[in-house]
mmCIF file of C-alpha atoms in Angstrom:
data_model
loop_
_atom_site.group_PDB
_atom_site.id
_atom_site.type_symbol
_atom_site.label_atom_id
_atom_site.label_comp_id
_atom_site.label_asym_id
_atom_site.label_seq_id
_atom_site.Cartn_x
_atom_site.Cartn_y
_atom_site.Cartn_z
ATOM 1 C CA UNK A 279 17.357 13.796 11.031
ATOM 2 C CA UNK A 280 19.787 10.702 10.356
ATOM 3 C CA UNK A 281 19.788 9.243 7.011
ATOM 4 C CA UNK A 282 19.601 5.092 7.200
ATOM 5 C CA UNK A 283 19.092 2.558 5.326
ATOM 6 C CA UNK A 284 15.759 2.430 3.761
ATOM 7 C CA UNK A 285 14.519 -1.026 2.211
ATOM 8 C CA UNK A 286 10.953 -0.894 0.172
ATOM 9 C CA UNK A 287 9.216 -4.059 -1.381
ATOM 10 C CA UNK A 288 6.069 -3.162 -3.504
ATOM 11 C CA UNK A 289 3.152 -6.225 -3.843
ATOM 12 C CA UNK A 290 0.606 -5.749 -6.655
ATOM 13 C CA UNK A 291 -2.219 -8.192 -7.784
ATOM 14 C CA UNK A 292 -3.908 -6.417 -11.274
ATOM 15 C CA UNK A 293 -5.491 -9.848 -12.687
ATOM 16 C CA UNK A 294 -7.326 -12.816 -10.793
ATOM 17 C CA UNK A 295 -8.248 -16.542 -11.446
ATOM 18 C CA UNK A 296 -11.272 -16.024 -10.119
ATOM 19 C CA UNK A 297 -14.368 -14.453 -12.675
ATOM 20 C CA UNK A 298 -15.544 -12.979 -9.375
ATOM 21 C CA UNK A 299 -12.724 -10.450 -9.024
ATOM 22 C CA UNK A 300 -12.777 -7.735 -11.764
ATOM 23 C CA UNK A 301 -8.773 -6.434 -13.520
ATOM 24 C CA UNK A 302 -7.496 -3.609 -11.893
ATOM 25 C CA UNK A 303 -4.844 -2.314 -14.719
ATOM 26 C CA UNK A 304 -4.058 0.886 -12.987
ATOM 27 C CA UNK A 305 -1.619 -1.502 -10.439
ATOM 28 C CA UNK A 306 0.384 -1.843 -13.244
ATOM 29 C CA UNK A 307 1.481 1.351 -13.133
ATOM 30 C CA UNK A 308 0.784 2.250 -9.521
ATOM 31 C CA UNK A 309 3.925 -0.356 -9.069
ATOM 32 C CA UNK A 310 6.101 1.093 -11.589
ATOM 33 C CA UNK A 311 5.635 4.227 -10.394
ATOM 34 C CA UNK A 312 6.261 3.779 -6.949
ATOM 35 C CA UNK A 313 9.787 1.627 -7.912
ATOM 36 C CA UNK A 314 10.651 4.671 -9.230
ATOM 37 C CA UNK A 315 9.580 7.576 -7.170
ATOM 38 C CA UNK A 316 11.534 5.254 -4.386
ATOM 39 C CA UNK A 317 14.489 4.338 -6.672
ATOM 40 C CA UNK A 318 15.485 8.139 -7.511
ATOM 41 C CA UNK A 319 17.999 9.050 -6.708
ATOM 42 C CA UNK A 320 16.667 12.811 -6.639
ATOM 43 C CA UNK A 321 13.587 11.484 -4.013
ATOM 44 C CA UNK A 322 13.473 8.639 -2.114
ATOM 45 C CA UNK A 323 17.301 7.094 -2.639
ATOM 46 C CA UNK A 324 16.020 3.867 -1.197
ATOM 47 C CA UNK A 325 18.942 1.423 -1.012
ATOM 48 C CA UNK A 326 16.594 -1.421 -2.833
ATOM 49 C CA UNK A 327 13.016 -1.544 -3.781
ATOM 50 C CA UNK A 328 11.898 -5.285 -5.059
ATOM 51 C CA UNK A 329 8.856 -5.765 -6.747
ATOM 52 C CA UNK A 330 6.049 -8.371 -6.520
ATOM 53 C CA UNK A 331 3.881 -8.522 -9.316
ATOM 54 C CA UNK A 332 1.069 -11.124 -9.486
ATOM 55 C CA UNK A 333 2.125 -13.170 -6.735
ATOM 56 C CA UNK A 334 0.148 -16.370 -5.625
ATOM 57 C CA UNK A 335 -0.771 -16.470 -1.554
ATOM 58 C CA UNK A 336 2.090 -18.786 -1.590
ATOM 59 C CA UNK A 337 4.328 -16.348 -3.169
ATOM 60 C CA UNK A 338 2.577 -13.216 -1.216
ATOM 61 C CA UNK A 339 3.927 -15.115 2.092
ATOM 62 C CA UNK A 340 7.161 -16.003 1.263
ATOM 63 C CA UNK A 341 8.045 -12.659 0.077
ATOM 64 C CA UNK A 342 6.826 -10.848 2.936
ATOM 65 C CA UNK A 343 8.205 -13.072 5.556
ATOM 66 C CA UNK A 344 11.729 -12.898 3.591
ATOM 67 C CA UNK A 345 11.647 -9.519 3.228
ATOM 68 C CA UNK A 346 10.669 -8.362 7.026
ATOM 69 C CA UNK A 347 13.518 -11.280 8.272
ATOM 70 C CA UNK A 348 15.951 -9.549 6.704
ATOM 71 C CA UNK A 349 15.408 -6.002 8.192
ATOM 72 C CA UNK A 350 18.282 -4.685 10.603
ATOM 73 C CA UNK A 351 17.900 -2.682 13.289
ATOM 74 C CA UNK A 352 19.443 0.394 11.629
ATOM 75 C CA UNK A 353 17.106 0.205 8.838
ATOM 76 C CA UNK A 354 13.771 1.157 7.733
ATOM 77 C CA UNK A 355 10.857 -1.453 5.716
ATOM 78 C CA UNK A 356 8.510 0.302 3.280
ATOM 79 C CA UNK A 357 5.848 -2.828 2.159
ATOM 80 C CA UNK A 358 3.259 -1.603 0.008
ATOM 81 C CA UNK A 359 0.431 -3.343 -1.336
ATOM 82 C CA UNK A 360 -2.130 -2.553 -4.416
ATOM 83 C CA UNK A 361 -4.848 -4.790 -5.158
ATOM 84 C CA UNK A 362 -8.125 -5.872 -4.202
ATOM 85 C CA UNK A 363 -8.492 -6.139 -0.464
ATOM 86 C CA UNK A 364 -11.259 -8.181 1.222
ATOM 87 C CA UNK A 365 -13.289 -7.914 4.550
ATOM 88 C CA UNK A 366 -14.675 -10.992 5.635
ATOM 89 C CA UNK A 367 -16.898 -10.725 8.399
ATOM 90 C CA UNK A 368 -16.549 -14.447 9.578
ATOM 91 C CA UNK A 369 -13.396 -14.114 11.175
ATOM 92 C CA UNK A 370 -12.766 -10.268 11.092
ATOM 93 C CA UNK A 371 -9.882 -10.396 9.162
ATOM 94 C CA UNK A 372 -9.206 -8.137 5.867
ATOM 95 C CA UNK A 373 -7.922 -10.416 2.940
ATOM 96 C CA UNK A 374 -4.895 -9.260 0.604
ATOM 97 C CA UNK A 375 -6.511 -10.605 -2.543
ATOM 98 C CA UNK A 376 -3.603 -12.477 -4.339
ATOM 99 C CA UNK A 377 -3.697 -14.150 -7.948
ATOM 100 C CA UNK A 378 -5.870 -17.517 -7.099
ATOM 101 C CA UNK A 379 -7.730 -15.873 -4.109
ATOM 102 C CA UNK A 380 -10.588 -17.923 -4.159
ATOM 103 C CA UNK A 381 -13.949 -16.175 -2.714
ATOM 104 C CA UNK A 382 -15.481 -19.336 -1.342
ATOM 105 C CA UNK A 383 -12.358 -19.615 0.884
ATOM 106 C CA UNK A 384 -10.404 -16.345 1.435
ATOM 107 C CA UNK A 385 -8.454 -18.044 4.850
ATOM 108 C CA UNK A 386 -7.194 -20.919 2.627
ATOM 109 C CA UNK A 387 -6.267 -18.708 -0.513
ATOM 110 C CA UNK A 388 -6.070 -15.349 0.333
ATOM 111 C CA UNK A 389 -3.216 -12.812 2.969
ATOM 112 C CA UNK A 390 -4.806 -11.884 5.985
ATOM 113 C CA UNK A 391 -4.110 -9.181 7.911
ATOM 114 C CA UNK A 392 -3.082 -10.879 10.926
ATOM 115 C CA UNK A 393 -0.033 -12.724 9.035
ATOM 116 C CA UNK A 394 1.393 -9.260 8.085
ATOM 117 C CA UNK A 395 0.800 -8.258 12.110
ATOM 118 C CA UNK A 396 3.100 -11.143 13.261
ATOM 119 C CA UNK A 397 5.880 -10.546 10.413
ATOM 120 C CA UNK A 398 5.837 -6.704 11.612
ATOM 121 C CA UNK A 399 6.026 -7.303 15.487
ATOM 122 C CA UNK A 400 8.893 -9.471 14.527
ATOM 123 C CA UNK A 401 11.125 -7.508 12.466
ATOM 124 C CA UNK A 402 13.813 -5.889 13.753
ATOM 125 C CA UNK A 403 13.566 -2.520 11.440
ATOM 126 C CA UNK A 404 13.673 1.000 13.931
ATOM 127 C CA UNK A 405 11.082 2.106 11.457
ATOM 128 C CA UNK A 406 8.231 0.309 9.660
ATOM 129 C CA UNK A 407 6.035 1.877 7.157
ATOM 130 C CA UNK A 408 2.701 0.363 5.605
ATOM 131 C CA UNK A 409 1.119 1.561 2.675
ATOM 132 C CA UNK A 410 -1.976 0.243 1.630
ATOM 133 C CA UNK A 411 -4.234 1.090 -1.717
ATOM 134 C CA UNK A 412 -6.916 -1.453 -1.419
ATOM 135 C CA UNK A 413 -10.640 -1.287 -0.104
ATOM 136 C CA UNK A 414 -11.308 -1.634 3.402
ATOM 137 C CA UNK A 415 -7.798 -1.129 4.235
ATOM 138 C CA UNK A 416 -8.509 1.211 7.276
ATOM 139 C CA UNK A 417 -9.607 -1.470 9.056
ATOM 140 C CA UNK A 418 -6.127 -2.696 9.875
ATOM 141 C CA UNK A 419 -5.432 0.427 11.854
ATOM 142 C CA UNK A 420 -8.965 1.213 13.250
ATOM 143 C CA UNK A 421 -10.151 -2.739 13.951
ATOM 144 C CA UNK A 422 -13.498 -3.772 13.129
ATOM 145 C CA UNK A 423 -15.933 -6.350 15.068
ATOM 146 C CA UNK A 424 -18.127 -8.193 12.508
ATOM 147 C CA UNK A 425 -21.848 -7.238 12.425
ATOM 148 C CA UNK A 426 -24.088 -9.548 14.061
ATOM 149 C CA UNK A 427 -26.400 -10.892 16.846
ATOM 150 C CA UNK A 428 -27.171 -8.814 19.933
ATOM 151 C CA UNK A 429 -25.132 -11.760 21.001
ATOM 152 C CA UNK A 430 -21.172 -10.992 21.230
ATOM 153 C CA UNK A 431 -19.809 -13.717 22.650
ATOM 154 C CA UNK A 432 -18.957 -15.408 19.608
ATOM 155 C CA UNK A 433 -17.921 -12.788 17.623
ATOM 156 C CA UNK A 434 -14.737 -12.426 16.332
ATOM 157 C CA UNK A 435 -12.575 -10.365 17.666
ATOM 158 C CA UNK A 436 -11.537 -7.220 15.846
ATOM 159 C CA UNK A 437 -8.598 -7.323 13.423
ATOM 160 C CA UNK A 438 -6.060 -5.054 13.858
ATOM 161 C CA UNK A 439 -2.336 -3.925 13.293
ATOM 162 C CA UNK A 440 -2.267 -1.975 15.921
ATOM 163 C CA UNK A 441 0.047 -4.221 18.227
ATOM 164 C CA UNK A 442 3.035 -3.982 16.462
ATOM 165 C CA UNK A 443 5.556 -1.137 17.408
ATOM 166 C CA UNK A 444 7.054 1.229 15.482
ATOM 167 C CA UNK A 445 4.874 0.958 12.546
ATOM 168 C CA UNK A 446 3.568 3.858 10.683
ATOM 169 C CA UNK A 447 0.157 2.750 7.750
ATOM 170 C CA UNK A 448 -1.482 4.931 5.698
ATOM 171 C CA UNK A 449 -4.071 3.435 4.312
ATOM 172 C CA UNK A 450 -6.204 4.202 0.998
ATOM 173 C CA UNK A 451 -9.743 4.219 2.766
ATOM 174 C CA UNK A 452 -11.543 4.110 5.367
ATOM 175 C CA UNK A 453 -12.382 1.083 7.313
ATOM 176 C CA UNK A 454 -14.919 -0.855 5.655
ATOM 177 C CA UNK A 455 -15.061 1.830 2.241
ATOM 178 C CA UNK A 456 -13.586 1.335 -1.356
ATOM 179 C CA UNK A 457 -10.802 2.618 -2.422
ATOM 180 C CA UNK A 458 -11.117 5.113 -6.133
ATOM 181 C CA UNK A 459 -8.857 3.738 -9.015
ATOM 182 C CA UNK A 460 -9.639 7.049 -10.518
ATOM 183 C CA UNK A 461 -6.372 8.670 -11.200
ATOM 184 C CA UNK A 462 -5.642 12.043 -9.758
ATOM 185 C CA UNK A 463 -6.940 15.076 -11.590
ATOM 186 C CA UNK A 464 -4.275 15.783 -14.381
ATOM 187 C CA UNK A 465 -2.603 12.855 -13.773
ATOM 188 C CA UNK A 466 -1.482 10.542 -17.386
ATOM 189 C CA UNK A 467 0.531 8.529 -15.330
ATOM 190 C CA UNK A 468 -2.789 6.064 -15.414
ATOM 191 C CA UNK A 469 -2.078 4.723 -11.842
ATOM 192 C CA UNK A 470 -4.822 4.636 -8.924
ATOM 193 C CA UNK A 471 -5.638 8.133 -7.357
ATOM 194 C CA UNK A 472 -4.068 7.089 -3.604
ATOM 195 C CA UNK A 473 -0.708 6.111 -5.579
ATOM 196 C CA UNK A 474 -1.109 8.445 -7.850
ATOM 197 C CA UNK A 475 -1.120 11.447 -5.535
ATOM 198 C CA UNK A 476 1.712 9.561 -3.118
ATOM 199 C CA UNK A 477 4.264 10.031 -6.879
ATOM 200 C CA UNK A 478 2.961 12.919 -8.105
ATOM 201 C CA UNK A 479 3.108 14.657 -4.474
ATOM 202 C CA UNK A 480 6.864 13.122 -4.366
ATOM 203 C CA UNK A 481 8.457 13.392 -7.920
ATOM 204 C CA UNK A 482 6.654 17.561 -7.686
ATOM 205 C CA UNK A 483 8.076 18.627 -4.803
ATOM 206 C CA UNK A 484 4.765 19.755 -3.514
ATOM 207 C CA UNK A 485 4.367 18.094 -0.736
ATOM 208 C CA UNK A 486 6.993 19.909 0.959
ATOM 209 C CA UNK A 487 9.255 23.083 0.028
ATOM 210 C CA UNK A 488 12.753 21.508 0.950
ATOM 211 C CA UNK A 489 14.220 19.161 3.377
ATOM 212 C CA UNK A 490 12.845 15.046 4.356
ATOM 213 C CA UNK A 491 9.738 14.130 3.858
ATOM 214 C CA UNK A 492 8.063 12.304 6.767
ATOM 215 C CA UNK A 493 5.285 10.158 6.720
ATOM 216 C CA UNK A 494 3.071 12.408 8.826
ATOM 217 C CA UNK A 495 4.046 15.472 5.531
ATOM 218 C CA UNK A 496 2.464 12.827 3.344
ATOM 219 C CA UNK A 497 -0.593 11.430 5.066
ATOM 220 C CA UNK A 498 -1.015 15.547 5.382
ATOM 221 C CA UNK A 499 -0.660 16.552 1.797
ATOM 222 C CA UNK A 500 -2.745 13.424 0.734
ATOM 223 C CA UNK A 501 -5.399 13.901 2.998
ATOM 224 C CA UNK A 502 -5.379 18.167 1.270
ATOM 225 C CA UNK A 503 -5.272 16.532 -2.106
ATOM 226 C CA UNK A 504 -8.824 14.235 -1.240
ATOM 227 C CA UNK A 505 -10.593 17.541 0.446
ATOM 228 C CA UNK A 506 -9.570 19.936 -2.565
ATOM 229 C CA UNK A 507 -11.065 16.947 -5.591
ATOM 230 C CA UNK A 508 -14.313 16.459 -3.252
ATOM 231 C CA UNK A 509 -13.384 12.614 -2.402
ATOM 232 C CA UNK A 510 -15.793 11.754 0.552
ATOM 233 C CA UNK A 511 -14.498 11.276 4.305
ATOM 234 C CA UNK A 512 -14.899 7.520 3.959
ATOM 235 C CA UNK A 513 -12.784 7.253 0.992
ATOM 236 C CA UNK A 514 -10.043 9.763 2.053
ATOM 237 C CA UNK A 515 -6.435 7.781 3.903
ATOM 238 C CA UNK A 516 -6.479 6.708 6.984
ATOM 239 C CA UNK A 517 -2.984 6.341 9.714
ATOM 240 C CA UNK A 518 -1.720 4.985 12.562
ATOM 241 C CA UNK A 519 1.314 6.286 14.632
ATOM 242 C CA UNK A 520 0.503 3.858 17.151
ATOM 243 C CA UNK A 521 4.624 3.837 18.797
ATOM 244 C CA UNK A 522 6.013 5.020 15.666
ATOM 245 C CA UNK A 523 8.850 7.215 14.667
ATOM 246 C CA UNK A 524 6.657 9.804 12.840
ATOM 247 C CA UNK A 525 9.965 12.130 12.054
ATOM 248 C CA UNK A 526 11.555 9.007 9.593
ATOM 249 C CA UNK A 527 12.531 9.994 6.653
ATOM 250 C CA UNK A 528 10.463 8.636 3.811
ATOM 251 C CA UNK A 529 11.970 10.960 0.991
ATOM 252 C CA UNK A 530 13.589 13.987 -0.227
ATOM 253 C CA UNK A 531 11.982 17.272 -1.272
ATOM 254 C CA UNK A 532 12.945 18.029 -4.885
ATOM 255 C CA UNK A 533 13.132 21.990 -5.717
ATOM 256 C CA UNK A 534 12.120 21.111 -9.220
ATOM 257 C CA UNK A 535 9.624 18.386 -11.354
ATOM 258 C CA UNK A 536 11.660 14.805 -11.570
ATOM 259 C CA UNK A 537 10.581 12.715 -14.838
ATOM 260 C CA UNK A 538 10.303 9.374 -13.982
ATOM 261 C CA UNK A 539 10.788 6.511 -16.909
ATOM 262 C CA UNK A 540 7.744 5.385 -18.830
ATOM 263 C CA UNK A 541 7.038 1.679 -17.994
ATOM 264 C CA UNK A 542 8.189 -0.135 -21.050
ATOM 265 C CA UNK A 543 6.004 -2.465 -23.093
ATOM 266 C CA UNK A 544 6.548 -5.854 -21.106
ATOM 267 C CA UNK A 545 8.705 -6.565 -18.129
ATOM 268 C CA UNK A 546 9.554 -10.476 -16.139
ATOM 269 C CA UNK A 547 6.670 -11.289 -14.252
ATOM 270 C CA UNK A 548 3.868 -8.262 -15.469
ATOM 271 C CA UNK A 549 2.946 -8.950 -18.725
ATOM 272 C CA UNK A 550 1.858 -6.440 -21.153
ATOM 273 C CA UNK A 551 2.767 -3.718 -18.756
ATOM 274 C CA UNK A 552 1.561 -0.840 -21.502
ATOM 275 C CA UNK A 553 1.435 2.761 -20.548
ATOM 276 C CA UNK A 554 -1.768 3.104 -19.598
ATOM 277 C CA UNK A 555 -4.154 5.472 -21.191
ATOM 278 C CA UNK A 556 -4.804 8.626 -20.142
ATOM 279 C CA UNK A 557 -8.295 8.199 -17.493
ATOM 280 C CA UNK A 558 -7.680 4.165 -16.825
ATOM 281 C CA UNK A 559 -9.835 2.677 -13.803
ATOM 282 C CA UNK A 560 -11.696 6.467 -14.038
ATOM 283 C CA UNK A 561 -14.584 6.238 -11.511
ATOM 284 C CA UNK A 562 -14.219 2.676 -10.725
ATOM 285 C CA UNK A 563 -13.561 1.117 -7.276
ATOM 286 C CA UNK A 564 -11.143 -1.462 -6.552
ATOM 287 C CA UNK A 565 -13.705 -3.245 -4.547
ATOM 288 C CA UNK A 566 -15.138 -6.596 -6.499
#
């Protein structure tokens, strides 16, 4: 298995404008986590990993679209997004949720899905990854039609990332289904439980006993984790392979427990980024 270049960018939204859309503090650490899970140089010895915290749609865009551009063939993209996600059944589209999302108008304020489809098709990575801990995020891999009339012939069609090549999502839920920001049993780390298991499954060593870590390892150790704490079918990840390289490597095995750094107090761009405490976001969906 060759070892290239591997490029991550990590998008989380953990406070909105709108009164309508409820804090979700366990991003805050889901993101710090992840940076450095990715960053070690033990585990996933990613060449960068930038992060996005808070970003408007504006922002949201620009950093995606900058970040795919710059992909070279010999490379792989990790983009991973935690936050609120949206479904809205008049266009079939699922909604990144970004700072000043506005419910009234989700196409005017809000990421769809679709924009995120066009930036992947287009980017010239070998090997695309997707990793999504929102609600209804399955339904970028699965595609959804909108409930309706007997009448289909205006419906919308369904909304799916299933066209681009070579891109490999694992999603935090099923289709249309919340997504738990419970944190994984034992956990202190205080982040969501998909996140939570994806760090605590990498910085371990349990999700393998030696060797790379592919994607298909993880999206099999997570999917063990959800059957052994009881989370229901709906709520358990979701992929797609759909033309991917499945055999990528994602990470390293480590033969022994990696600390990773606490997150400090404050950081540019995430204020008041505390520790959390121990059970943050226990039992509550990320779903408004």
């Amino acid at each position: 298995m060759s070892d290239n270049d591997r490029y991550a960018m990590l998008i989380g939204v953990s406070t909105y404008d709108s009164d309508r859309y409820h804090d979700l503090p366990p991003v805050r650490a889901d993101l710090h986590y992840m940076q450095a899970v990715l960053e070690s140089t033990e585990i996933g010895m990613y060449n960068d990993c930038s992060m996005v915290p808070e970003p408007t749609r504006a922002e949201m865009l620009h950093a995606i679209e900058e970040f795919l551009e710059a992909r070279q063939p010999s490379e792989t993209a990790l983009l991973y997004f935690s936050g609120h996600g949206e479904f809205c059944e008049a266009d079939g589209q699922l909604y990144f949720l970004t700072r000043d999302a506005n419910p009234d108008n989700l196409p005017g304020t809000a990421v769809p899905a679709e924009f995120l489809e066009r930036m992947l098709q287009s980017c010239r990575a070998s090997s695309k990854v997707v990793l999504l801990d929102c609600c209804s995020s399955g339904s970028v891999v699965q595609g959804w039609t909108a409930k309706g009339a007997a009448d289909t012939t205006d419906r919308p069609a369904p909304s799916t990332l299933l066209r681009p090549t070579g891109v490999y999502f694992i999603t935090a839920s099923d289709a249309l289904q919340t997504a738990s920001a419970m944190a994984p049993a034992g956990s202190t780390l205080g982040t969501s439980r998909f996140t939570g298991e994806i760090v605590e499954g990498l910085r371990s060593g349990r999700i393998k006993d030696s060797g790379w870590i592919t994607p298909d390892d993880l999206f099999e150790y997570l999917t063990s984790q959800m059957v052994r704490n009881g989370v229901p079918q709906e709520q358990r990840p979701t992929k797609s392979t759909f033309r991917a390289t499945s055999s990528l490597p994602l990470a390293r095995s480590v033969a022994r427990s990696v600390n990773l750094p606490a997150p400090r107090c404050r950081r540019p761009g995430f204020p008041g980024l505390a520790r959390p405490a121990e059970g943050t976001g226990a039992g509550r969906a990320r779903c408004p």
